Amino acid sequence: MAVAGMVTQANGIAERRASETMLKARRKAAGRRITAGEDKAYDTTDHVANLRAIGVTPHVTQNQAVTKTGKTRNSAIDERTTRHPGYGMSQSRRAMVECIFGWGKQHGTMRKTKHRGIARVAADFLLNLIAYNLIRIPKLLAV
């Protein structure tokens, strides 16, 4: 189930800032520490530090890419996080999030938007999230 969604202007840090905004609201509603599984694009020192500051445990895929010169990139996620069994579970659940976007592109209207402006694109995007949740409800009730 999709619990939050946000549309922003495309730039180098917009996704990370949107993630922090949505997770901060989710953390506040939960009233306790929560975990967030994210892909390796979110493995930056500032993003991981910001998540920890707002009470979110970042289960971010480690980005240890090798550069052309042979250097391995340093990850912001250390062994304290990756050694726990919950980290592996978060990584498998993260793949389910990508299914939401795949569904929206294949069955919804997210392949190529017909709208201009953040407000209209956001409305279309959130409508796709609602439709995905409606499709998922019978499958969740069957369990």
mmCIF file of C-alpha atoms in Angstrom:
data_model
loop_
_atom_site.group_PDB
_atom_site.id
_atom_site.type_symbol
_atom_site.label_atom_id
_atom_site.label_comp_id
_atom_site.label_asym_id
_atom_site.label_seq_id
_atom_site.Cartn_x
_atom_site.Cartn_y
_atom_site.Cartn_z
ATOM 1 C CA MET A 1 0.000 0.000 0.000
ATOM 2 C CA ALA A 2 1.171 3.498 -0.791
ATOM 3 C CA VAL A 3 0.910 5.690 2.317
ATOM 4 C CA ALA A 4 2.362 8.939 0.944
ATOM 5 C CA GLY A 5 3.323 10.559 -2.315
ATOM 6 C CA MET A 6 4.791 13.869 -3.379
ATOM 7 C CA VAL A 7 5.668 15.562 -6.659
ATOM 8 C CA THR A 8 8.571 18.029 -6.788
ATOM 9 C CA GLN A 9 10.617 19.919 -9.349
ATOM 10 C CA ALA A 10 13.352 17.693 -10.766
ATOM 11 C CA ASN A 11 16.797 18.562 -9.438
ATOM 12 C CA GLY A 12 19.652 16.739 -7.753
ATOM 13 C CA ILE A 13 18.244 16.655 -4.236
ATOM 14 C CA ALA A 14 14.457 16.965 -4.608
ATOM 15 C CA GLU A 15 13.754 13.242 -4.122
ATOM 16 C CA ARG A 16 15.793 13.101 -0.928
ATOM 17 C CA ARG A 17 14.141 16.227 0.504
ATOM 18 C CA ALA A 18 10.677 14.894 -0.377
ATOM 19 C CA SER A 19 11.582 11.602 1.296
ATOM 20 C CA GLU A 20 12.643 13.431 4.456
ATOM 21 C CA THR A 21 9.425 15.477 4.489
ATOM 22 C CA MET A 22 7.156 12.437 4.090
ATOM 23 C CA LEU A 23 9.118 10.327 6.587
ATOM 24 C CA LYS A 24 9.096 13.124 9.158
ATOM 25 C CA ALA A 25 5.291 13.291 8.970
ATOM 26 C CA ARG A 26 5.027 9.488 9.134
ATOM 27 C CA ARG A 27 7.396 9.357 12.114
ATOM 28 C CA LYS A 28 5.381 12.016 13.930
ATOM 29 C CA ALA A 29 2.144 10.092 13.345
ATOM 30 C CA ALA A 30 3.711 6.825 14.530
ATOM 31 C CA GLY A 31 5.023 8.374 17.738
ATOM 32 C CA ARG A 32 8.065 6.088 17.732
ATOM 33 C CA ARG A 33 11.191 5.403 15.695
ATOM 34 C CA ILE A 34 10.476 4.002 12.210
ATOM 35 C CA THR A 35 12.623 2.450 9.475
ATOM 36 C CA ALA A 36 12.782 3.414 5.814
ATOM 37 C CA GLY A 37 14.097 1.229 2.993
ATOM 38 C CA GLU A 38 15.508 3.290 0.119
ATOM 39 C CA ASP A 39 17.616 2.612 -2.963
ATOM 40 C CA LYS A 40 21.258 3.541 -3.435
ATOM 41 C CA ALA A 41 20.512 6.998 -4.833
ATOM 42 C CA TYR A 42 19.660 7.972 -1.241
ATOM 43 C CA ASP A 43 23.036 6.811 0.161
ATOM 44 C CA THR A 44 24.446 10.257 0.895
ATOM 45 C CA THR A 45 25.920 11.441 4.182
ATOM 46 C CA ASP A 46 23.567 14.406 4.577
ATOM 47 C CA HIS A 47 20.404 12.420 3.810
ATOM 48 C CA VAL A 48 21.292 9.591 6.204
ATOM 49 C CA ALA A 49 22.172 12.134 8.924
ATOM 50 C CA ASN A 50 18.892 14.013 8.356
ATOM 51 C CA LEU A 51 16.873 10.791 8.653
ATOM 52 C CA ARG A 52 18.625 9.830 11.881
ATOM 53 C CA ALA A 53 18.004 13.345 13.250
ATOM 54 C CA ILE A 54 14.231 13.042 12.732
ATOM 55 C CA GLY A 55 14.060 9.573 14.323
ATOM 56 C CA VAL A 56 14.057 7.384 11.214
ATOM 57 C CA THR A 57 16.395 4.403 10.874
ATOM 58 C CA PRO A 58 17.686 4.531 7.283
ATOM 59 C CA HIS A 59 17.818 1.121 5.605
ATOM 60 C CA VAL A 60 19.414 2.477 2.449
ATOM 61 C CA THR A 61 21.102 0.203 -0.092
ATOM 62 C CA GLN A 62 24.839 0.767 0.103
ATOM 63 C CA ASN A 63 26.235 2.559 -2.931
ATOM 64 C CA GLN A 64 29.738 1.106 -3.148
ATOM 65 C CA ALA A 65 30.264 1.675 -6.843
ATOM 66 C CA VAL A 66 33.795 1.462 -8.217
ATOM 67 C CA THR A 67 34.993 4.567 -10.064
ATOM 68 C CA LYS A 68 37.001 4.615 -13.286
ATOM 69 C CA THR A 69 40.175 5.037 -11.237
ATOM 70 C CA GLY A 70 39.398 1.920 -9.203
ATOM 71 C CA LYS A 71 38.313 3.623 -5.987
ATOM 72 C CA THR A 72 35.314 2.241 -4.111
ATOM 73 C CA ARG A 73 32.739 4.819 -3.083
ATOM 74 C CA ASN A 74 32.250 5.184 0.685
ATOM 75 C CA SER A 75 28.754 4.390 1.896
ATOM 76 C CA ALA A 76 26.951 6.479 4.518
ATOM 77 C CA ILE A 77 25.414 3.265 5.890
ATOM 78 C CA ASP A 78 27.724 1.447 8.271
ATOM 79 C CA GLU A 79 27.872 -2.084 9.685
ATOM 80 C CA ARG A 80 25.705 -1.129 12.668
ATOM 81 C CA THR A 81 22.742 -0.920 10.323
ATOM 82 C CA THR A 82 23.496 -3.682 7.806
ATOM 83 C CA ARG A 83 24.160 -6.446 10.339
ATOM 84 C CA HIS A 84 20.586 -6.544 11.621
ATOM 85 C CA PRO A 85 18.059 -8.948 10.051
ATOM 86 C CA GLY A 86 15.595 -6.059 9.641
ATOM 87 C CA TYR A 87 17.939 -4.453 7.099
ATOM 88 C CA GLY A 88 17.588 -7.446 4.761
ATOM 89 C CA MET A 89 13.816 -7.419 5.196
ATOM 90 C CA SER A 90 13.695 -3.713 4.330
ATOM 91 C CA GLN A 91 15.699 -4.341 1.177
ATOM 92 C CA SER A 92 13.267 -7.033 0.001
ATOM 93 C CA ARG A 93 10.269 -4.786 0.799
ATOM 94 C CA ARG A 94 11.896 -1.929 -1.118
ATOM 95 C CA ALA A 95 11.375 -3.902 -4.331
ATOM 96 C CA MET A 96 7.629 -3.832 -3.651
ATOM 97 C CA VAL A 97 7.700 -0.026 -3.746
ATOM 98 C CA GLU A 98 9.090 -0.130 -7.269
ATOM 99 C CA CYS A 99 6.042 -2.230 -8.257
ATOM 100 C CA ILE A 100 3.823 0.777 -7.512
ATOM 101 C CA PHE A 101 5.652 2.866 -10.105
ATOM 102 C CA GLY A 102 5.704 -0.015 -12.576
ATOM 103 C CA TRP A 103 1.949 -0.464 -12.178
ATOM 104 C CA GLY A 104 1.401 3.277 -12.644
ATOM 105 C CA LYS A 105 3.401 3.262 -15.869
ATOM 106 C CA GLN A 106 1.877 0.102 -17.303
ATOM 107 C CA HIS A 107 -1.755 0.405 -16.203
ATOM 108 C CA GLY A 108 -2.082 3.960 -14.901
ATOM 109 C CA THR A 109 -1.306 7.305 -16.467
ATOM 110 C CA MET A 110 2.272 7.746 -15.252
ATOM 111 C CA ARG A 111 4.021 6.711 -18.473
ATOM 112 C CA LYS A 112 3.839 10.189 -19.956
ATOM 113 C CA THR A 113 1.897 12.912 -18.241
ATOM 114 C CA LYS A 114 -0.466 15.096 -20.235
ATOM 115 C CA HIS A 115 -0.421 17.798 -17.576
ATOM 116 C CA ARG A 116 1.774 20.829 -16.963
ATOM 117 C CA GLY A 117 2.456 22.282 -13.546
ATOM 118 C CA ILE A 118 3.220 20.629 -10.250
ATOM 119 C CA ALA A 119 -0.353 20.835 -8.930
ATOM 120 C CA ARG A 120 -1.862 19.001 -11.907
ATOM 121 C CA VAL A 121 0.911 16.414 -12.137
ATOM 122 C CA ALA A 122 0.643 15.832 -8.366
ATOM 123 C CA ALA A 123 -3.115 15.301 -8.630
ATOM 124 C CA ASP A 124 -2.602 12.755 -11.414
ATOM 125 C CA PHE A 125 0.173 11.015 -9.476
ATOM 126 C CA LEU A 126 -1.900 10.782 -6.284
ATOM 127 C CA LEU A 127 -4.863 9.479 -8.289
ATOM 128 C CA ASN A 128 -2.575 6.689 -9.545
ATOM 129 C CA LEU A 129 -1.531 5.887 -5.955
ATOM 130 C CA ILE A 130 -5.174 5.708 -4.877
ATOM 131 C CA ALA A 131 -6.017 3.429 -7.809
ATOM 132 C CA TYR A 132 -3.076 1.158 -6.942
ATOM 133 C CA ASN A 133 -4.263 0.933 -3.328
ATOM 134 C CA LEU A 134 -7.793 0.056 -4.479
ATOM 135 C CA ILE A 135 -6.364 -2.736 -6.633
ATOM 136 C CA ARG A 136 -4.312 -4.032 -3.676
ATOM 137 C CA ILE A 137 -7.098 -4.074 -1.059
ATOM 138 C CA PRO A 138 -8.757 -7.358 -2.182
ATOM 139 C CA LYS A 139 -5.358 -9.067 -2.293
ATOM 140 C CA LEU A 140 -4.566 -7.896 1.232
ATOM 141 C CA LEU A 141 -7.962 -9.007 2.548
ATOM 142 C CA ALA A 142 -7.552 -12.470 1.027
ATOM 143 C CA VAL A 143 -4.545 -13.212 3.246
#
